[in-house]
Each structure stands twice: as structure tokens, then as C-alpha cells.
Short mmCIF file of C-alpha atoms in Angstrom, two decimals:
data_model
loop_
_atom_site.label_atom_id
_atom_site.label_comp_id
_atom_site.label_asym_id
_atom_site.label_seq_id
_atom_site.Cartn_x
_atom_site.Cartn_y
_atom_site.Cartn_z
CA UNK L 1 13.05 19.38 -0.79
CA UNK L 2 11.60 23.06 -0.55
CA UNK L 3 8.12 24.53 0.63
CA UNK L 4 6.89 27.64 1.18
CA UNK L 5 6.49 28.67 4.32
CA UNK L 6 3.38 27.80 5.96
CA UNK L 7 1.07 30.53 5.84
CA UNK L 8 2.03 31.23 1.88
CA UNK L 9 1.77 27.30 1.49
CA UNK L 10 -2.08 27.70 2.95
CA UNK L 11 -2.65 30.37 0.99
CA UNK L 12 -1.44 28.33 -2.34
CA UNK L 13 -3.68 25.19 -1.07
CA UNK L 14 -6.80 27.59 -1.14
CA UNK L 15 -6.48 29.09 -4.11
CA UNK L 16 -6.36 24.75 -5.76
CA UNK L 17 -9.09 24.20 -3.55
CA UNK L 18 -10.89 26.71 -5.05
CA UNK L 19 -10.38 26.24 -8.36
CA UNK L 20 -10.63 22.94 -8.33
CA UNK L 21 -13.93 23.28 -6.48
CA UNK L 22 -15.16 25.69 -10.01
CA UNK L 23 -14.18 22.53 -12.37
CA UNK L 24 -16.49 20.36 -10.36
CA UNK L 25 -19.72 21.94 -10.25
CA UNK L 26 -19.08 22.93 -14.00
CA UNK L 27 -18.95 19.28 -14.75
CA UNK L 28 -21.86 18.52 -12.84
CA UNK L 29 -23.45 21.31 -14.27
CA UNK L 30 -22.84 19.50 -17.48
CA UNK L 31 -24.44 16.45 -16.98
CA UNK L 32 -22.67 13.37 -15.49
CA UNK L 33 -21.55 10.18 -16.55
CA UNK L 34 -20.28 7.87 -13.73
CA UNK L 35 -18.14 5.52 -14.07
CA UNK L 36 -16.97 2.04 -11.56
CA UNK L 37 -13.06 1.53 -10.08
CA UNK L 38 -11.96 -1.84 -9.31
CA UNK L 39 -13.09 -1.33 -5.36
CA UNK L 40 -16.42 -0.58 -7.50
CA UNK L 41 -17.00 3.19 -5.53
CA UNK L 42 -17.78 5.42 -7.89
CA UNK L 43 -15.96 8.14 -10.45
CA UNK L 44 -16.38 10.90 -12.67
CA UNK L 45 -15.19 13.10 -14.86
CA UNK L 46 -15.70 15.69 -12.06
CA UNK L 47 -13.05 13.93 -9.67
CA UNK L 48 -10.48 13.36 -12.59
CA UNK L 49 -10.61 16.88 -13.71
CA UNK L 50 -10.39 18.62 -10.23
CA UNK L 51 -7.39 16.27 -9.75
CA UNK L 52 -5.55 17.40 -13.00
CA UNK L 53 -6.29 20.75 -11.43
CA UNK L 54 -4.75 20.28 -8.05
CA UNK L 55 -1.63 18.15 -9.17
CA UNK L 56 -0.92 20.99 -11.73
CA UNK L 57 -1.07 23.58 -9.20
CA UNK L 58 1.02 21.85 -6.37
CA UNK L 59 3.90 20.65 -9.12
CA UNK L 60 4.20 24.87 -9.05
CA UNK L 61 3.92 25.65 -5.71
CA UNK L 62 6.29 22.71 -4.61
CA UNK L 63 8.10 20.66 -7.69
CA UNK L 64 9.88 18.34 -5.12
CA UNK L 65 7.15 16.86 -3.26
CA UNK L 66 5.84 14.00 -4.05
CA UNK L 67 1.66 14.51 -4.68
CA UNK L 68 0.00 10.99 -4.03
CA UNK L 69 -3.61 11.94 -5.44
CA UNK L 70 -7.06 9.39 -5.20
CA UNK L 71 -7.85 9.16 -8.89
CA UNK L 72 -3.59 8.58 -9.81
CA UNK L 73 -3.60 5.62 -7.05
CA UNK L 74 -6.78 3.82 -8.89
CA UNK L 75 -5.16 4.07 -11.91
CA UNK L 76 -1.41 2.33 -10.49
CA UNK L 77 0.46 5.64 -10.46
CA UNK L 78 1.95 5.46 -7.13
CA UNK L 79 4.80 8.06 -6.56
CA UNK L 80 8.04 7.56 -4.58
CA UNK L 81 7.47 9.29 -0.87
CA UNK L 82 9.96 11.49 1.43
CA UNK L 83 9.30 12.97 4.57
CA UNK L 84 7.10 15.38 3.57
CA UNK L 85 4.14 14.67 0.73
CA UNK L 86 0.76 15.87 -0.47
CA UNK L 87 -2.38 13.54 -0.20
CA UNK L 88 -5.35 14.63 -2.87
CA UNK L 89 -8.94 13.74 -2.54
CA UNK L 90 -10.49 15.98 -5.28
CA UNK L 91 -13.68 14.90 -4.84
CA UNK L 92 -14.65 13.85 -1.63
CA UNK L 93 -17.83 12.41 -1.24
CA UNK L 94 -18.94 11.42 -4.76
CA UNK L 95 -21.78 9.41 -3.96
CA UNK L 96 -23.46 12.13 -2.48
CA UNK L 97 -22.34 14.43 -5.61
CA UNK L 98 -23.74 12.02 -7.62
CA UNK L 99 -27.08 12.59 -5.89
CA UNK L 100 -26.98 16.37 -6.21
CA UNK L 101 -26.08 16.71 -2.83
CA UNK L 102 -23.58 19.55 -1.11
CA UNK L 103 -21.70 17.03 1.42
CA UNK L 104 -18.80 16.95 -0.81
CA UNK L 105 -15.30 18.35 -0.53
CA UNK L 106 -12.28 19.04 -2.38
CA UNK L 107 -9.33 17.60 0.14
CA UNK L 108 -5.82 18.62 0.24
CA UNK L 109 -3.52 17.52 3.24
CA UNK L 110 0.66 18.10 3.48
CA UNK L 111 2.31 15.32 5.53
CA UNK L 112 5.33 15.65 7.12
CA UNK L 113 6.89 12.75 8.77
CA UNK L 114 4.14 10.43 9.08
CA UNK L 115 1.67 13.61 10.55
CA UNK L 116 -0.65 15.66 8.74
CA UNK L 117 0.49 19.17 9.40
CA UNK L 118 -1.52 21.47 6.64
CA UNK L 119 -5.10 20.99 5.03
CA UNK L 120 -7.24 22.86 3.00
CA UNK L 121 -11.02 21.32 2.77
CA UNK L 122 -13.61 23.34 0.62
CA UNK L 123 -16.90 22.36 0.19
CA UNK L 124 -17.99 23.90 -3.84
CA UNK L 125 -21.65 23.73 -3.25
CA UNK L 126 -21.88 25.76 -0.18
CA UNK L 127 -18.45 27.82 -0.91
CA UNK L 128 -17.22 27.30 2.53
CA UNK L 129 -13.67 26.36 2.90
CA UNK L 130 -11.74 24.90 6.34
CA UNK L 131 -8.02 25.13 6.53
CA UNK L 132 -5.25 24.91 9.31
CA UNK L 133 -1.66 24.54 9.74
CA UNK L 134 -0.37 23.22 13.07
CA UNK L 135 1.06 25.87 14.95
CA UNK L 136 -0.62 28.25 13.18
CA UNK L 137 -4.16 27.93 14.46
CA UNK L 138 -7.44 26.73 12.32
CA UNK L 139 -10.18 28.69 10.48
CA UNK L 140 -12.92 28.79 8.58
CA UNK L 141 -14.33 31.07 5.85
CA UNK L 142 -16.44 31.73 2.80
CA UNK L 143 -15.58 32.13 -0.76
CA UNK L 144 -17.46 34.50 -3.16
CA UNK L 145 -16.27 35.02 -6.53
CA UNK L 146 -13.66 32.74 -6.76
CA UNK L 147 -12.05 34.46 -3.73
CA UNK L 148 -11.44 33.34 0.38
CA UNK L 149 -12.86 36.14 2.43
CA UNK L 150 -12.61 36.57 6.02
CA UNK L 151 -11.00 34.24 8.25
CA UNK L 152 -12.59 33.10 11.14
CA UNK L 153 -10.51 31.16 13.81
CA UNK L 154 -11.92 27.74 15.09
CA UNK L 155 -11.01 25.97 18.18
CA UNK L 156 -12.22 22.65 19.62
CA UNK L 157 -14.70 23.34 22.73
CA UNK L 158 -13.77 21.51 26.54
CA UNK L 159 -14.74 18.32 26.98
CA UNK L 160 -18.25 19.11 28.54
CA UNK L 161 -19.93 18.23 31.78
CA UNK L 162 -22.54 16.23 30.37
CA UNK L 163 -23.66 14.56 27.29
CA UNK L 164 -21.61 15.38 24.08
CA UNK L 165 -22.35 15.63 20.50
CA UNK L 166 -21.02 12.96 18.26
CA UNK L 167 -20.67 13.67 13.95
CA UNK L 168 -21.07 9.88 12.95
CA UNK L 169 -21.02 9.18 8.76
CA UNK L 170 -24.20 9.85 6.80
CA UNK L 171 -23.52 6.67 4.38
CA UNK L 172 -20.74 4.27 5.81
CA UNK L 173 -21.94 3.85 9.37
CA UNK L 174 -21.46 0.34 10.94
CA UNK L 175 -22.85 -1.93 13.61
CA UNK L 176 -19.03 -1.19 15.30
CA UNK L 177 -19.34 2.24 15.46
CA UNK L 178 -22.75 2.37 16.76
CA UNK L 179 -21.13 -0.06 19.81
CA UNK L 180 -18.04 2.46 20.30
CA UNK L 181 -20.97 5.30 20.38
CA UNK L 182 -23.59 3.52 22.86
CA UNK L 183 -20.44 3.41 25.40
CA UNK L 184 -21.03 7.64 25.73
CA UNK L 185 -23.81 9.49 27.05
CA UNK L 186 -24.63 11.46 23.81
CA UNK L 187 -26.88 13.97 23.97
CA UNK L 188 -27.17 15.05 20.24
CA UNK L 189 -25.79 12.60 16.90
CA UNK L 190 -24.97 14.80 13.67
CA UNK L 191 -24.79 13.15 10.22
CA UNK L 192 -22.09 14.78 8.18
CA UNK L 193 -20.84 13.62 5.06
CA UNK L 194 -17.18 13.64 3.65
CA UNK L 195 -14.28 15.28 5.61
CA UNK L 196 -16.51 17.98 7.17
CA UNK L 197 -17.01 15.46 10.36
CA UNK L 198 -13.28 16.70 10.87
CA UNK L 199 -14.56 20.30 10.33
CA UNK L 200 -17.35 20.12 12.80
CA UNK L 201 -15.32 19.28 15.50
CA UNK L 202 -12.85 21.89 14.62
CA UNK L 203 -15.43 24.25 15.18
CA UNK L 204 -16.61 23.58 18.75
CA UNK L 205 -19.57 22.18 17.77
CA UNK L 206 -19.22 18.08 17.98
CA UNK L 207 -16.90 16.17 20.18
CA UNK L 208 -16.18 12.91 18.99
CA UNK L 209 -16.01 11.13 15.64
CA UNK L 210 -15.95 7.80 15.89
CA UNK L 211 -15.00 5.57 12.41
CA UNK L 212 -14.80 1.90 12.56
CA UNK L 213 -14.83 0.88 8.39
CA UNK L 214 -12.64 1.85 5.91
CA UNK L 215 -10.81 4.62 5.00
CA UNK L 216 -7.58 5.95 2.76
CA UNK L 217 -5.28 8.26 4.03
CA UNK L 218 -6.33 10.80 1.57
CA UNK L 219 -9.99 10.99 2.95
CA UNK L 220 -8.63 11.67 6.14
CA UNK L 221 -5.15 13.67 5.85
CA UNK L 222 -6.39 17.37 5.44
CA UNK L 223 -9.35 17.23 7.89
CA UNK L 224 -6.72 16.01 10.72
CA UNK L 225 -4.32 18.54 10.10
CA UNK L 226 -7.27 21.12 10.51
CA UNK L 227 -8.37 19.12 13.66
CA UNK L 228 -5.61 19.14 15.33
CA UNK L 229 -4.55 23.08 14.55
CA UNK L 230 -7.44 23.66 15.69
CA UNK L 231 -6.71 21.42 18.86
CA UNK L 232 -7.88 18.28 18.56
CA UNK L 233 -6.53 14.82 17.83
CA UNK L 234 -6.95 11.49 15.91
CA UNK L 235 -5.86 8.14 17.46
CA UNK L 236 -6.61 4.76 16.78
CA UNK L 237 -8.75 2.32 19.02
CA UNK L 238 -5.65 1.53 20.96
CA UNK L 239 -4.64 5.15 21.45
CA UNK L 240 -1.83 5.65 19.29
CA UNK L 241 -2.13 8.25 16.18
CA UNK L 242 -2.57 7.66 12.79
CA UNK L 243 0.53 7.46 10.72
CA UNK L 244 0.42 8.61 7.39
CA UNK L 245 2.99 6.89 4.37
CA UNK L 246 3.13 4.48 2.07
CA UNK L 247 1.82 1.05 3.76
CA UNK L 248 -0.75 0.05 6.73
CA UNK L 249 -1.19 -3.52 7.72
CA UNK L 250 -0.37 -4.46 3.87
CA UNK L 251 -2.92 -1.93 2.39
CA UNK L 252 -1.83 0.65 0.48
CA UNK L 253 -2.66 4.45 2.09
CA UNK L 254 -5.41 2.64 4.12
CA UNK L 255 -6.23 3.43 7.34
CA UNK L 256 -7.18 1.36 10.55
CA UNK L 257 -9.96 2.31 12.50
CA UNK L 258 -9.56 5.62 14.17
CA UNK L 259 -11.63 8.15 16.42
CA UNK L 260 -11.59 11.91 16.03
CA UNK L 261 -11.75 14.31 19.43
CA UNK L 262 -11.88 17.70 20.90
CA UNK L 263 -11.40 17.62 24.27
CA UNK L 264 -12.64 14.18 25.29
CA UNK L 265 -10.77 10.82 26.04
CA UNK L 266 -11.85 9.19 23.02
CA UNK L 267 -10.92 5.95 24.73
CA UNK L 268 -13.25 6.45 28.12
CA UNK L 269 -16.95 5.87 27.94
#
């Protein structure tokens, strides 16, 4: 198996993001017709065309990496894994797409060995884009014309003295995560929608992000791998980190409960 280094791997991710990130709002632009999966969450033309998009790309960039993309899963096309793979969520967020809203992302994450180590999340309606590589640091930027300009570095903030800001789900909170939150003194609670809870505590400007309900590995995969280059860390309720690959607890690519941190002990409250 061969990648590109890093930093020209990053580079590679953004320029899919991106363009996959165009196809979408040109669909939407278009008119939409959604559609039901099996788990009944929604679908559209949108996600399966910025997928196409993305999967092209990355069989260029990196033919011998195994891509295991959202849309492909739904449908039964489950790849073989090695050490390293991609995980694709074109469209992140598509119920609040679906509602004309801007809380959704275009998601592409690199594991290697059960750890996400490179993601790219870009957020079409707003053109901002996140990325990080571990070891290489985190940033954040904006995209005009098709094109990532300046990039600005990102770094979780200290745990603080006294009450901290928690980025909770806009549409999938639960009575379990509003327990796990009542056990911190919080002075501020941010909705966020999609992967950019990941991104806001990249930035320094939330410290915890508690999720107790479902998740797949590919809603989660890039924003971790921006978390933690930018510092921070994922673990599960009992402390130990997510691991990313082919089964959890008999679920296919589904992850337990986790919680998302800066510089707080996620597991003291």
C-alpha cells in the first residue's frame, strides 16, 4: 500500500472536499427529491453524487486503499480493509440540507491502524473547510472560487478555571447526554450540527462534546483526526479511544458512545 505523504495527501483531500462540496449545492440548487434507506434516515441525489465524486478522486490519489464510503455501505458494498483506509461521509448532515440549512459537511477521514490520523471537513454553504493531520498541526480556512485560501492554525484551549462550553447535537440529543452534561458546571451550551462539533473544539472555542446515541464511524473519522491534530481526544465512557475498522459490538462501522475534549477530563464532573 502507498500514500502520499501527508501534507500532499491533505492537500488532495481538499481539493475532493471541495469539489464535492460544488456537486452538492448544484443539486440542491436543482430541486430535491429525497429518498428513505433501510435505517429510514434520509438520501439524495446530492449525497450519491458527492460520493461518486470523492471515491473517484481518492481511487487517483491512492489506488490501494480501500475507500469505505456512507452511501456504498447502504447499498451492501462493503470493501476488504488493511491498516490504513478512507471513511466517506459526503453529505453530512442531510436532514438539515434537506431543510435549506448550512450545518452540513462533506467528511473525509484516513485511518491508519484503528486511529483516525487525516481529515478534511468542508462545510459548502458557508465555504469554510477544517483539516488536520496528526503531527502536523490543525487549521482552518476559507474557500473562494473553488480554491482553499489561507490557513489558519487551530489548537484546543486549557481546560479552564471555571465553567466550560459544551457543543451538544442540534437534532440527535438524548435524555443520556443531557445526564453526562448536568455532571459539569457549564457555563455556555452550543448547538452545532454535523461534524463541526469536532471543529469547534478544535478551535478553542468549546470544551467538551458529549454523544450518547448513535453514530458510524464515518460521521465521526475526519472530525477526530482534526481534533486530535489539533490536540484533543475522543474516548469512550470508560476512557478508552475509539477504534476505527470493520466491526463494533456486532454493528458494522458503528460506534459506541463516545465524548470529545480539549483539555478537560472528559470522565470528571
Amino acid at each position: 500500500m502507498t500514500l502520499p505523504n501527508d501534507a500532499d495527501l491533505i492537500d488532495a483531500l481538499v481539493a475532493a472536499a471541495i469539489a464535492a462540496g460544488g456537486i452538492i449545492l448544484t443539486v440542491r440548487d436543482g430541486g430535491l427529491s429525497v429518498e428513505r434507506k433501510a435505517d429510514a434516515s434520509p438520501v439524495t441525489e446530492a449525497d450519491r453524487a458527492a460520493e461518486r465524486e470523492i471515491t473517484t478522486r481518492l481511487a487517483s490519489i491512492a489506488p490501494d486503499i480501500a475507500v469505505v464510503a456512507e452511501e456504498a455501505v447502504s447499498e451492501g458494498r462493503i470493501p476488504e480493509i488493511g491498516d490504513a483506509f478512507f471513511l466517506v461521509d459526503p453529505l453530512d448532515g442531510t436532514r438539515e440540507f434537506v431543510k435549506g440549512g448550512n450545518d452540513f459537511t462533506v467528511n473525509i477521514g484516513l485511518i491508519r491502524n484503528g486511529k483516525p490520523e487525516v481529515g478534511v471537513i468542508y462545510v459548502p454553504a458557508t465555504k469554510k473547510l477544517f483539516a488536520g493531520a496528526v503531527g502536523l498541526g490543525a487549521w482552518r480556512t476559507e474557500v473562494s472560487g473553488g480554491v482553499a485560501g489561507e490557513r489558519r492554525p487551530m489548537r484546543v484551549r486549557a481546560a479552564p478555571d471555571g465553567p466550560i462550553v459544551v457543543v451538544a447535537s442540534r437534532s440527535h440529543r438524548t435524555p443520556e447526554t443531557d445526564t453526562f452534561i448536568r455532571r459539569f458546571d457549564v457555563g455556555e451550551l452550543i448547538n452545532r450540527g454535523s461534524s463541526l462539533k469536532f471543529c469547534v473544539i478544535a478551535e478553542g472555542k468549546a470544551d467538551l462534546y458529549p454523544r450518547m446515541g448513535t453514530t458510524m464511524q464515518w460521521d465521526t473519522a475526519a472530525g477526530e483526526a482534526i481534533l486530535r491534530a489539533a490536540g484533543g481526544r475522543v474516548v469512550t465512557t470508560d476512557g478508552t479511544p475509539l477504534f476505527y475498522g470493520r466491526n463494533r459490538e456486532g454493528e458494522l462501522f458503528r460506534n459506541p458512545w463516545f465524548i470529545a475534549t480539549g483539555g478537560i477530563d472528559p470522565l470528571q464532573g
